[in-house]
Amino acid sequence: MNEVVISGVGSTKFGKHDGVTAIELATDASLQAIVESELDMNKIGAIYLGNFVSGFLTGQEVLAGLLADKLGISGVPATKVEGACASGGIAFKHACMAVLSGQCEAALAVGVEKMTHAKTSKVTQALNCALDHEADAASGLTYPGLFALVWQAHASLYGTSRKDVSEVIKKNRSNGLKNPLASMGKIVTAEDIEASPMIADPLRLYDCCPISDGSAAVVVTRADFAQNNKIAPTKIKASVQVSGRAKLAAHTNLCGFETTENAAKQAFENAGVKPADIDVVELHDCFSIAEIVDSEDMGFMSKGHGGGWVSEGRTQINGDLPINPSGGLEAKGHPVGATGLGQIYEVVHQLRGTHPNQVKNARIGMTHNLGGTGVSCTVNILAAE
Amino acid sequence: MTEQENQPASIPMWVCGDCGNTEPTKTIICPICNSQNIDIKQSKGYGKIVASTIIRRPSADSLFDEAFCLCVVRMDEQVLISGHYYECRLIEAGTSVRVLGNKHQVPIFTDTLAN
């Protein structure tokens, strides 16, 4: 996939945006990305907008068309895509395909979510729309419940401890302190974590990413369109989207997600690189235990060793494999439809050498965006020019 | 409880007649081999706990409004089933359980040794 590049990125802060609509957030991020890409607005030939719960929580749908109108881009396909928490990653994949297919020379991928105005119970209900209702809704499963089960299964098989998982939180919250786009940067101690309220045993409040508002956007163009830009474009070496089985009981075991394994494997093959070649990763730590199982599923270490890597400091910014130097979903926030594009925003800045938590000599970066109970997943491998 | 009452309540499974894959919910095409040769069979109702958690804040659209123990059980037929443990407490992985009955179409499990 070296014929298409990222020529511009934009993002709002993730967190609470009182009195601002989803469309206003998306317009803000999109304009940043378009200005950076040095493109005239009329060169954007397609818009893909990732969003999950706007209809449920705000009553507003048709976001892609509304955004096109706000941006003054008319007469182009403007499409909302949805894949639960992977909606942003899916929007990016579709923008890449639109340019690669020759449908257009430049496409805008944007993700947005507005959630903080709603009560937590309403947000939980909205997020539960990503469950397989026929199989799992009646049992009262929630997403904290799912990841609590994942942790229990992982602990039972590999001994993954509270201490290992707390190290993920301490690292990501600390990373978030320096990221101006993060809402929950903080120095936290093991005692703070263990004193926070229990949500679904053993998951406590600190193990859960915050409900957030926010938007992120990426402009994808043909490589020749961006070759003379002031800011060097970022290569897209692989962009993979896969579907998987949604129902909880369809998983072979509960210690990981087959969709992540499949997407990462395909991405490494398509990009022609190995896990050891990756300099920086932004992955889907919707709950603290998720960072450990995701990193194992992506093939960075063998199963059962993710907790050890975190505890030994190997995933710190200056470690063997920096994971979530942005603060991840835990500290940056998780405006669901925007998250996948927010990860790309972070990795692009790492590859440009302009990240507030810069990983030294970062040349190849990876993003991972997981939807629902593993029903959809996107993985991207990006490289500096 | 009589011996007959002590037998576990059975739960349906959808079994592929071609590859033997077993699904816990209604299936018309086998997700493994794409066969449409699917039979409904009854699980014998015995299995082992894979993981459990206590859901302290059930979803607003759940039919359960109090904290409960959600568990995933690997049935003897090798299919995973999610359900509730009959008491609201964590159950160690590997514990042998049986289906006690159903509530709101959710299997309720208990220890194999419990009455």
Short mmCIF file of C-alpha atoms in Angstrom, two decimals:
data_model
loop_
_atom_site.label_atom_id
_atom_site.label_comp_id
_atom_site.label_asym_id
_atom_site.label_seq_id
_atom_site.Cartn_x
_atom_site.Cartn_y
_atom_site.Cartn_z
CA MET A 1 0.00 0.00 0.00
CA ASN A 2 2.79 2.46 -0.78
CA GLU A 3 0.80 4.32 -3.45
CA VAL A 4 -1.25 6.20 -0.85
CA VAL A 5 0.04 8.37 1.96
CA ILE A 6 -1.20 10.37 4.91
CA SER A 7 -0.72 14.03 4.06
CA GLY A 8 -2.52 15.63 6.98
CA VAL A 9 -3.85 14.84 10.44
CA GLY A 10 -5.97 16.74 12.93
CA SER A 11 -7.49 16.15 16.33
CA THR A 12 -9.45 17.85 19.05
CA LYS A 13 -8.57 17.20 22.66
CA PHE A 14 -10.28 14.03 23.90
CA GLY A 15 -12.35 14.57 27.03
CA LYS A 16 -15.36 16.68 27.92
CA HIS A 17 -16.61 19.23 25.39
CA ASP A 18 -19.67 20.88 26.91
CA GLY A 19 -21.93 22.77 24.52
CA VAL A 20 -20.13 21.58 21.40
CA THR A 21 -21.83 19.27 18.90
CA ALA A 22 -20.34 16.20 17.27
CA ILE A 23 -20.36 17.99 13.92
CA GLU A 24 -18.47 20.95 15.37
CA LEU A 25 -15.84 18.60 16.79
CA ALA A 26 -15.54 16.76 13.46
CA THR A 27 -15.28 20.03 11.55
CA ASP A 28 -12.47 21.21 13.82
CA ALA A 29 -10.40 18.02 13.37
CA SER A 30 -11.12 17.84 9.62
CA LEU A 31 -10.04 21.42 8.96
CA GLN A 32 -6.75 20.82 10.78
CA ALA A 33 -6.07 17.75 8.63
CA ILE A 34 -7.04 19.42 5.35
CA VAL A 35 -4.94 22.54 6.03
CA GLU A 36 -1.95 20.35 6.88
CA SER A 37 -2.40 18.37 3.66
CA GLU A 38 -2.11 21.61 1.59
CA LEU A 39 -5.08 20.48 -0.50
CA ASP A 40 -7.85 22.66 -1.85
CA MET A 41 -11.13 21.59 -0.28
CA ASN A 42 -12.48 20.59 -3.72
CA LYS A 43 -9.76 17.96 -4.07
CA ILE A 44 -11.36 15.88 -1.31
CA GLY A 45 -13.21 13.29 -3.38
CA ALA A 46 -14.75 11.19 -0.60
CA ILE A 47 -15.52 11.41 3.11
CA TYR A 48 -15.73 8.43 5.47
CA LEU A 49 -16.93 9.22 8.97
CA GLY A 50 -16.59 6.73 11.82
CA ASN A 51 -19.19 7.02 14.55
CA PHE A 52 -20.91 4.54 16.84
CA VAL A 53 -23.58 6.00 19.11
CA SER A 54 -24.51 9.45 17.85
CA GLY A 55 -28.06 8.42 17.00
CA PHE A 56 -28.54 6.72 20.38
CA LEU A 57 -27.00 9.44 22.56
CA THR A 58 -27.64 12.68 20.66
CA GLY A 59 -30.49 11.89 18.29
CA GLN A 60 -28.39 13.08 15.37
CA GLU A 61 -27.55 10.80 12.45
CA VAL A 62 -26.39 11.52 8.85
CA LEU A 63 -23.16 12.90 10.30
CA ALA A 64 -21.10 12.34 7.13
CA GLY A 65 -23.43 14.40 4.97
CA LEU A 66 -23.68 17.12 7.62
CA LEU A 67 -19.90 17.31 7.85
CA ALA A 68 -19.55 17.59 4.06
CA ASP A 69 -21.99 20.48 4.15
CA LYS A 70 -20.14 22.20 7.01
CA LEU A 71 -16.85 21.87 5.13
CA GLY A 72 -18.36 23.19 1.90
CA ILE A 73 -17.63 19.95 0.08
CA SER A 74 -20.61 18.99 -2.03
CA GLY A 75 -21.31 16.34 -4.62
CA VAL A 76 -18.94 13.71 -3.24
CA PRO A 77 -19.74 10.44 -1.51
CA ALA A 78 -20.02 11.12 2.22
CA THR A 79 -20.50 7.90 4.14
CA LYS A 80 -20.86 7.06 7.81
CA VAL A 81 -19.26 3.75 8.77
CA GLU A 82 -19.83 1.86 12.00
CA GLY A 83 -17.96 -0.96 13.67
CA ALA A 84 -18.39 -0.12 17.35
CA CYS A 85 -15.06 0.98 18.86
CA ALA A 86 -13.30 0.23 15.54
CA SER A 87 -15.43 2.73 13.59
CA GLY A 88 -12.55 5.21 13.18
CA GLY A 89 -10.15 2.56 11.92
CA ILE A 90 -12.77 1.38 9.43
CA ALA A 91 -13.24 4.95 8.14
CA PHE A 92 -9.48 5.13 7.51
CA LYS A 93 -9.45 1.78 5.70
CA HIS A 94 -12.26 2.95 3.41
CA ALA A 95 -10.50 6.26 2.67
CA CYS A 96 -7.40 4.28 1.66
CA MET A 97 -9.48 2.04 -0.61
CA ALA A 98 -11.20 5.03 -2.24
CA VAL A 99 -7.84 6.53 -3.23
CA LEU A 100 -6.22 3.21 -4.14
CA SER A 101 -9.14 2.29 -6.40
CA GLY A 102 -8.83 5.54 -8.30
CA GLN A 103 -12.27 6.72 -7.22
CA CYS A 104 -10.62 9.91 -6.00
CA GLU A 105 -7.21 11.46 -5.51
CA ALA A 106 -7.74 12.43 -1.88
CA ALA A 107 -10.15 11.24 0.80
CA LEU A 108 -10.97 12.43 4.30
CA ALA A 109 -11.35 9.92 7.13
CA VAL A 110 -12.82 11.41 10.27
CA GLY A 111 -14.06 9.89 13.51
CA VAL A 112 -16.20 11.57 16.11
CA GLU A 113 -18.18 10.83 19.25
CA LYS A 114 -20.14 12.92 21.75
CA MET A 115 -20.82 11.01 24.95
CA THR A 116 -20.13 12.94 28.14
CA HIS A 117 -23.49 14.74 28.23
CA ALA A 118 -25.29 11.42 28.78
CA LYS A 119 -25.73 9.53 32.06
CA THR A 120 -23.33 6.62 32.58
CA SER A 121 -26.24 4.14 32.52
CA LYS A 122 -27.33 5.47 29.14
CA VAL A 123 -23.77 5.26 27.79
CA THR A 124 -23.48 1.67 29.03
CA GLN A 125 -26.72 0.87 27.23
CA ALA A 126 -25.39 2.50 24.06
CA LEU A 127 -22.09 0.63 24.19
CA ASN A 128 -23.97 -2.62 24.75
CA CYS A 129 -25.38 -2.20 21.22
CA ALA A 130 -22.04 -3.72 20.15
CA LEU A 131 -22.86 -7.03 21.86
CA ASP A 132 -24.47 -9.93 20.01
CA HIS A 133 -27.87 -9.37 21.58
CA GLU A 134 -29.25 -12.76 20.61
CA ALA A 135 -26.41 -14.48 22.42
CA ASP A 136 -25.26 -12.20 25.21
CA ALA A 137 -27.62 -9.36 26.09
CA ALA A 138 -29.98 -11.39 28.26
CA SER A 139 -27.18 -12.51 30.56
CA GLY A 140 -26.51 -8.90 31.57
CA LEU A 141 -23.03 -8.85 30.05
CA THR A 142 -21.37 -5.43 29.96
CA TYR A 143 -18.02 -4.41 28.50
CA PRO A 144 -16.35 -4.13 31.91
CA GLY A 145 -17.80 -7.59 32.54
CA LEU A 146 -16.31 -8.95 29.32
CA PHE A 147 -12.83 -7.66 30.08
CA ALA A 148 -13.10 -8.82 33.69
CA LEU A 149 -13.73 -12.33 32.33
CA VAL A 150 -10.76 -11.94 29.96
CA TRP A 151 -8.56 -10.98 32.90
CA GLN A 152 -9.83 -13.87 35.06
CA ALA A 153 -9.17 -16.35 32.24
CA HIS A 154 -5.73 -14.84 31.56
CA ALA A 155 -4.87 -14.92 35.26
CA SER A 156 -6.01 -18.48 35.59
CA LEU A 157 -3.88 -19.64 32.63
CA TYR A 158 -0.85 -17.37 32.94
CA GLY A 159 -0.95 -15.89 36.44
CA THR A 160 -1.42 -12.30 35.26
CA SER A 161 -1.59 -10.32 38.48
CA ARG A 162 -3.13 -7.12 39.79
CA LYS A 163 0.41 -5.74 39.95
CA ASP A 164 1.08 -6.45 36.25
CA VAL A 165 -2.18 -4.82 35.20
CA SER A 166 -1.68 -1.83 37.50
CA GLU A 167 1.63 -1.15 35.74
CA VAL A 168 -0.32 -0.56 32.51
CA ILE A 169 -2.44 2.08 34.25
CA LYS A 170 0.55 3.77 35.92
CA LYS A 171 2.43 3.93 32.61
CA ASN A 172 -0.46 5.17 30.49
CA ARG A 173 -1.70 7.74 33.02
CA SER A 174 1.85 9.05 33.33
CA ASN A 175 2.24 9.21 29.53
CA GLY A 176 -1.02 11.15 29.33
CA LEU A 177 0.38 13.90 31.55
CA LYS A 178 2.54 15.23 28.71
CA ASN A 179 -0.01 14.79 25.93
CA PRO A 180 -2.09 17.96 25.51
CA LEU A 181 -4.84 15.93 23.81
CA ALA A 182 -5.23 13.57 26.79
CA SER A 183 -7.89 14.14 29.42
CA MET A 184 -6.75 11.86 32.26
CA GLY A 185 -2.99 12.23 32.62
CA LYS A 186 -2.00 11.69 36.24
CA ILE A 187 0.59 10.05 38.45
CA VAL A 188 -1.24 7.18 40.10
CA THR A 189 -0.01 4.64 42.62
CA ALA A 190 -0.91 1.01 43.13
CA GLU A 191 -2.73 2.11 46.28
CA ASP A 192 -4.84 4.62 44.32
CA ILE A 193 -5.83 1.90 41.88
CA GLU A 194 -6.68 -0.64 44.54
CA ALA A 195 -8.74 1.94 46.46
CA SER A 196 -10.89 2.79 43.43
CA PRO A 197 -14.40 1.30 43.28
CA MET A 198 -14.85 -2.25 42.00
CA ILE A 199 -16.81 -2.32 38.73
CA ALA A 200 -16.68 -5.98 37.68
CA ASP A 201 -14.25 -8.13 39.65
CA PRO A 202 -11.30 -7.72 39.34
CA LEU A 203 -11.75 -4.56 37.22
CA ARG A 204 -11.78 -1.36 39.24
CA LEU A 205 -12.64 2.15 38.11
CA TYR A 206 -8.99 2.92 37.28
CA ASP A 207 -8.93 -0.09 34.95
CA CYS A 208 -11.59 1.49 32.72
CA CYS A 209 -11.05 4.17 30.07
CA PRO A 210 -13.11 7.32 30.55
CA ILE A 211 -16.28 8.23 28.68
CA SER A 212 -15.15 10.95 26.27
CA ASP A 213 -16.00 13.40 23.52
CA GLY A 214 -13.63 14.08 20.66
CA SER A 215 -12.76 13.88 17.02
CA ALA A 216 -9.73 13.02 14.90
CA ALA A 217 -9.22 13.22 11.14
CA VAL A 218 -6.75 12.05 8.52
CA VAL A 219 -6.34 13.05 4.87
CA VAL A 220 -5.26 10.20 2.60
CA THR A 221 -3.89 11.11 -0.84
CA ARG A 222 -2.05 9.66 -3.79
CA ALA A 223 1.66 9.82 -3.01
CA ASP A 224 2.43 12.16 -5.92
CA PHE A 225 -0.07 14.71 -4.58
CA ALA A 226 1.95 15.20 -1.40
CA GLN A 227 5.53 14.80 -2.57
CA ASN A 228 6.30 18.54 -2.40
CA ASN A 229 4.41 19.24 0.84
CA LYS A 230 6.11 21.18 3.63
CA ILE A 231 5.37 18.31 6.01
CA ALA A 232 6.65 14.99 4.69
CA PRO A 233 3.79 12.54 4.17
CA THR A 234 3.53 9.31 6.13
CA LYS A 235 3.62 6.02 4.22
CA ILE A 236 0.80 3.56 4.68
CA LYS A 237 2.54 0.20 4.54
CA ALA A 238 -0.53 -1.81 5.51
CA SER A 239 -4.14 -1.12 6.41
CA VAL A 240 -6.15 -4.18 7.39
CA GLN A 241 -9.73 -4.63 8.53
CA VAL A 242 -11.13 -7.99 9.56
CA SER A 243 -14.38 -9.20 11.05
CA GLY A 244 -14.67 -11.79 13.78
CA ARG A 245 -17.20 -13.62 15.89
CA ALA A 246 -19.22 -11.48 18.24
CA LYS A 247 -20.80 -13.82 20.73
CA LEU A 248 -18.83 -14.28 23.91
CA ALA A 249 -19.09 -18.05 23.79
CA ALA A 250 -17.72 -18.23 20.24
CA HIS A 251 -14.23 -17.33 21.38
CA THR A 252 -11.83 -20.27 21.46
CA ASN A 253 -10.67 -19.08 24.83
CA LEU A 254 -11.08 -15.82 26.67
CA CYS A 255 -7.40 -14.92 26.80
CA GLY A 256 -7.39 -12.79 23.66
CA PHE A 257 -9.17 -11.89 20.45
CA GLU A 258 -8.74 -13.87 17.24
CA THR A 259 -9.66 -10.79 15.18
CA THR A 260 -6.60 -8.99 16.52
CA GLU A 261 -4.39 -12.00 15.76
CA ASN A 262 -5.75 -12.22 12.20
CA ALA A 263 -5.54 -8.48 11.49
CA ALA A 264 -2.00 -8.14 12.86
CA LYS A 265 -0.78 -11.20 10.98
CA GLN A 266 -2.20 -9.85 7.70
CA ALA A 267 -0.75 -6.40 8.36
CA PHE A 268 2.76 -7.75 8.98
CA GLU A 269 2.54 -9.83 5.80
CA ASN A 270 1.24 -6.94 3.70
CA ALA A 271 3.86 -4.52 5.02
CA GLY A 272 6.71 -7.00 4.79
CA VAL A 273 7.86 -6.30 8.34
CA LYS A 274 8.09 -8.29 11.56
CA PRO A 275 6.92 -7.41 15.08
CA ALA A 276 10.54 -6.69 16.01
CA ASP A 277 10.66 -3.96 13.31
CA ILE A 278 7.95 -1.89 15.01
CA ASP A 279 9.24 1.15 16.89
CA VAL A 280 6.01 2.39 18.47
CA VAL A 281 2.45 1.09 18.95
CA GLU A 282 -0.86 2.70 19.79
CA LEU A 283 -3.26 -0.09 20.71
CA HIS A 284 -6.77 -0.49 22.04
CA ASP A 285 -6.50 -0.40 25.85
CA CYS A 286 -10.19 0.19 26.52
CA PHE A 287 -9.51 -1.61 29.81
CA SER A 288 -6.07 -2.04 31.36
CA ILE A 289 -5.98 -5.82 30.81
CA ALA A 290 -6.72 -5.21 27.11
CA GLU A 291 -3.26 -3.71 26.58
CA ILE A 292 -1.67 -6.94 27.79
CA VAL A 293 -3.82 -9.30 25.71
CA ASP A 294 -3.69 -7.03 22.62
CA SER A 295 0.10 -6.89 22.67
CA GLU A 296 0.22 -10.69 22.90
CA ASP A 297 -2.40 -11.11 20.16
CA MET A 298 -0.41 -8.80 17.88
CA GLY A 299 2.58 -11.09 18.22
CA PHE A 300 4.98 -8.82 20.10
CA MET A 301 5.56 -11.47 22.76
CA SER A 302 4.32 -14.99 23.35
CA LYS A 303 1.03 -15.58 25.15
CA GLY A 304 1.23 -15.02 28.85
CA HIS A 305 4.26 -12.73 28.69
CA GLY A 306 2.50 -9.39 28.16
CA GLY A 307 2.18 -8.73 31.88
CA GLY A 308 5.87 -9.38 32.41
CA TRP A 309 6.84 -6.95 29.63
CA VAL A 310 4.84 -4.18 31.30
CA SER A 311 6.14 -4.93 34.79
CA GLU A 312 9.73 -4.93 33.52
CA GLY A 313 9.26 -1.52 31.91
CA ARG A 314 9.76 -2.83 28.38
CA THR A 315 6.66 -1.00 27.06
CA GLN A 316 7.68 2.40 28.47
CA ILE A 317 8.53 5.24 26.06
CA ASN A 318 12.22 4.38 26.32
CA GLY A 319 11.63 0.61 26.47
CA ASP A 320 12.06 -2.17 23.89
CA LEU A 321 8.57 -1.57 22.48
CA PRO A 322 6.86 1.67 23.52
CA ILE A 323 3.13 1.01 23.80
CA ASN A 324 0.62 3.84 24.02
CA PRO A 325 3.01 6.76 24.58
CA SER A 326 -0.05 8.97 23.96
CA GLY A 327 -1.56 7.65 27.19
CA GLY A 328 -3.80 5.29 25.24
CA LEU A 329 -7.52 5.08 25.71
CA GLU A 330 -6.96 4.90 29.48
CA ALA A 331 -5.45 8.37 29.78
CA LYS A 332 -6.20 10.09 26.50
CA GLY A 333 -9.85 9.06 26.44
CA HIS A 334 -12.09 6.94 24.23
CA PRO A 335 -14.55 8.93 22.12
CA VAL A 336 -15.50 5.67 20.48
CA GLY A 337 -15.83 6.61 16.80
CA ALA A 338 -12.74 8.83 16.92
CA THR A 339 -10.34 6.49 18.70
CA GLY A 340 -8.92 4.63 15.67
CA LEU A 341 -8.11 7.89 13.90
CA GLY A 342 -6.74 9.39 17.10
CA GLN A 343 -4.27 6.50 17.24
CA ILE A 344 -3.17 7.25 13.66
CA TYR A 345 -2.78 10.94 14.59
CA GLU A 346 -0.46 9.94 17.45
CA VAL A 347 1.66 7.55 15.38
CA VAL A 348 1.99 10.05 12.51
CA HIS A 349 3.41 12.59 14.97
CA GLN A 350 5.79 9.95 16.34
CA LEU A 351 7.05 9.26 12.80
CA ARG A 352 7.44 12.97 12.11
CA GLY A 353 9.43 13.37 15.32
CA THR A 354 6.94 15.90 16.70
CA HIS A 355 5.23 13.95 19.48
CA PRO A 356 5.20 15.36 23.04
CA ASN A 357 6.24 11.88 24.24
CA GLN A 358 8.64 11.27 21.37
CA VAL A 359 10.00 7.76 20.92
CA LYS A 360 13.63 8.06 19.85
CA ASN A 361 14.26 7.20 16.17
CA ALA A 362 10.68 6.05 15.53
CA ARG A 363 10.53 4.99 11.86
CA ILE A 364 7.74 2.36 11.76
CA GLY A 365 4.58 2.58 13.86
CA MET A 366 1.48 0.48 14.30
CA THR A 367 -2.12 1.09 15.36
CA HIS A 368 -4.73 -1.38 16.59
CA ASN A 369 -8.44 -0.60 16.96
CA LEU A 370 -10.79 -3.31 18.29
CA GLY A 371 -14.58 -3.24 17.95
CA GLY A 372 -17.15 -4.87 20.23
CA THR A 373 -16.36 -8.32 21.55
CA GLY A 374 -13.88 -8.73 18.69
CA VAL A 375 -16.46 -8.43 15.92
CA SER A 376 -14.28 -5.98 14.00
CA CYS A 377 -10.65 -4.96 14.13
CA THR A 378 -8.34 -2.70 12.15
CA VAL A 379 -4.55 -2.68 12.21
CA ASN A 380 -2.32 -0.21 10.35
CA ILE A 381 1.42 -0.12 9.82
CA LEU A 382 2.78 3.33 9.01
CA ALA A 383 6.28 4.47 8.15
CA ALA A 384 8.23 7.72 7.99
CA GLU A 385 9.24 8.84 4.51
CA MET B 1 -34.34 -33.07 46.29
CA THR B 2 -35.07 -36.41 44.59
CA GLU B 3 -32.57 -38.10 42.33
CA GLN B 4 -34.60 -37.05 39.31
CA GLU B 5 -34.68 -33.40 40.44
CA ASN B 6 -30.92 -33.53 41.02
CA GLN B 7 -30.29 -34.15 37.31
CA PRO B 8 -28.98 -31.01 35.57
CA ALA B 9 -31.37 -29.03 33.39
CA SER B 10 -30.31 -29.42 29.79
CA ILE B 11 -29.58 -26.60 27.38
CA PRO B 12 -29.75 -26.69 23.57
CA MET B 13 -26.68 -26.68 21.33
CA TRP B 14 -26.44 -26.46 17.56
CA VAL B 15 -24.09 -29.14 16.24
CA CYS B 16 -22.70 -29.30 12.72
CA GLY B 17 -23.38 -32.72 11.23
CA ASP B 18 -20.34 -32.43 8.97
CA CYS B 19 -17.47 -31.05 11.08
CA GLY B 20 -18.87 -31.50 14.58
CA ASN B 21 -18.50 -27.83 15.55
CA THR B 22 -20.90 -26.96 18.36
CA GLU B 23 -22.51 -23.54 18.79
CA PRO B 24 -24.31 -22.25 21.88
CA THR B 25 -26.90 -20.20 19.98
CA LYS B 26 -29.18 -20.79 17.01
CA THR B 27 -27.08 -21.41 13.94
CA ILE B 28 -28.16 -22.18 10.38
CA ILE B 29 -24.72 -22.19 8.73
CA CYS B 30 -21.70 -23.66 10.47
CA PRO B 31 -19.18 -20.82 10.93
CA ILE B 32 -16.32 -23.31 10.64
CA CYS B 33 -17.16 -25.33 7.50
CA ASN B 34 -20.22 -23.46 6.11
CA SER B 35 -22.35 -26.61 6.17
CA GLN B 36 -26.10 -26.21 6.59
CA ASN B 37 -26.36 -29.69 8.08
CA ILE B 38 -27.07 -28.46 11.60
CA ASP B 39 -28.77 -30.51 14.32
CA ILE B 40 -30.11 -29.32 17.65
CA LYS B 41 -28.91 -31.43 20.54
CA GLN B 42 -29.25 -31.08 24.28
CA SER B 43 -26.18 -30.57 26.41
CA LYS B 44 -25.95 -32.94 29.34
CA GLY B 45 -25.58 -29.81 31.45
CA TYR B 46 -22.17 -30.41 33.02
CA GLY B 47 -19.03 -28.32 32.57
CA LYS B 48 -16.18 -26.42 34.20
CA ILE B 49 -15.82 -22.73 34.99
CA VAL B 50 -13.45 -20.89 32.63
CA ALA B 51 -13.86 -17.47 34.26
CA SER B 52 -16.29 -15.58 36.43
CA THR B 53 -16.89 -12.00 37.48
CA ILE B 54 -19.39 -10.08 39.55
CA ILE B 55 -21.31 -7.55 37.51
CA ARG B 56 -21.96 -4.85 40.08
CA ARG B 57 -23.69 -2.42 37.76
CA PRO B 58 -25.92 -4.34 35.32
CA SER B 59 -26.75 -2.62 32.06
CA ALA B 60 -29.96 -0.59 32.13
CA ASP B 61 -31.46 -2.87 29.46
CA SER B 62 -30.59 -6.03 31.39
CA LEU B 63 -33.37 -8.11 32.93
CA PHE B 64 -31.26 -8.37 36.08
CA ASP B 65 -31.22 -5.32 38.33
CA GLU B 66 -28.97 -6.50 41.15
CA ALA B 67 -25.33 -7.58 41.23
CA PHE B 68 -24.77 -11.12 39.97
CA CYS B 69 -21.98 -13.56 39.15
CA LEU B 70 -21.51 -13.89 35.39
CA CYS B 71 -19.58 -16.97 34.41
CA VAL B 72 -18.32 -18.66 31.29
CA VAL B 73 -18.45 -22.43 31.39
CA ARG B 74 -16.80 -24.94 29.07
CA MET B 75 -19.45 -27.64 28.82
CA ASP B 76 -18.39 -31.27 28.61
CA GLU B 77 -19.41 -31.09 24.94
CA GLN B 78 -16.58 -28.48 24.62
CA VAL B 79 -18.85 -25.54 23.77
CA LEU B 80 -18.52 -22.35 25.83
CA ILE B 81 -21.70 -21.12 27.48
CA SER B 82 -22.17 -17.90 29.42
CA GLY B 83 -24.58 -17.83 32.32
CA HIS B 84 -24.95 -16.96 35.97
CA TYR B 85 -23.68 -18.74 39.04
CA TYR B 86 -26.53 -19.23 41.47
CA GLU B 87 -24.80 -17.20 44.18
CA CYS B 88 -23.27 -13.75 43.77
CA ARG B 89 -19.65 -14.70 44.40
CA LEU B 90 -16.56 -15.45 42.32
CA ILE B 91 -16.02 -19.08 41.36
CA GLU B 92 -12.54 -20.44 40.83
CA ALA B 93 -11.64 -21.47 37.28
CA GLY B 94 -11.83 -25.23 36.86
CA THR B 95 -14.69 -25.70 39.31
CA SER B 96 -17.12 -28.39 38.09
CA VAL B 97 -20.65 -27.06 37.66
CA ARG B 98 -24.00 -28.14 36.31
CA VAL B 99 -26.99 -26.29 34.94
CA LEU B 100 -29.55 -25.73 37.66
CA GLY B 101 -32.18 -24.09 35.47
CA ASN B 102 -32.84 -20.94 33.49
CA LYS B 103 -33.85 -17.41 34.44
CA HIS B 104 -34.85 -14.98 31.69
CA GLN B 105 -33.45 -17.61 29.28
CA VAL B 106 -30.03 -17.39 30.97
CA PRO B 107 -28.55 -20.68 32.25
CA ILE B 108 -28.02 -20.74 36.01
CA PHE B 109 -25.13 -22.90 37.19
CA THR B 110 -24.33 -24.47 40.51
CA ASP B 111 -21.57 -26.72 41.84
CA THR B 112 -21.94 -30.33 40.81
CA LEU B 113 -21.92 -31.28 44.46
CA ALA B 114 -24.55 -28.77 45.57
CA ASN B 115 -28.18 -29.80 45.96
#
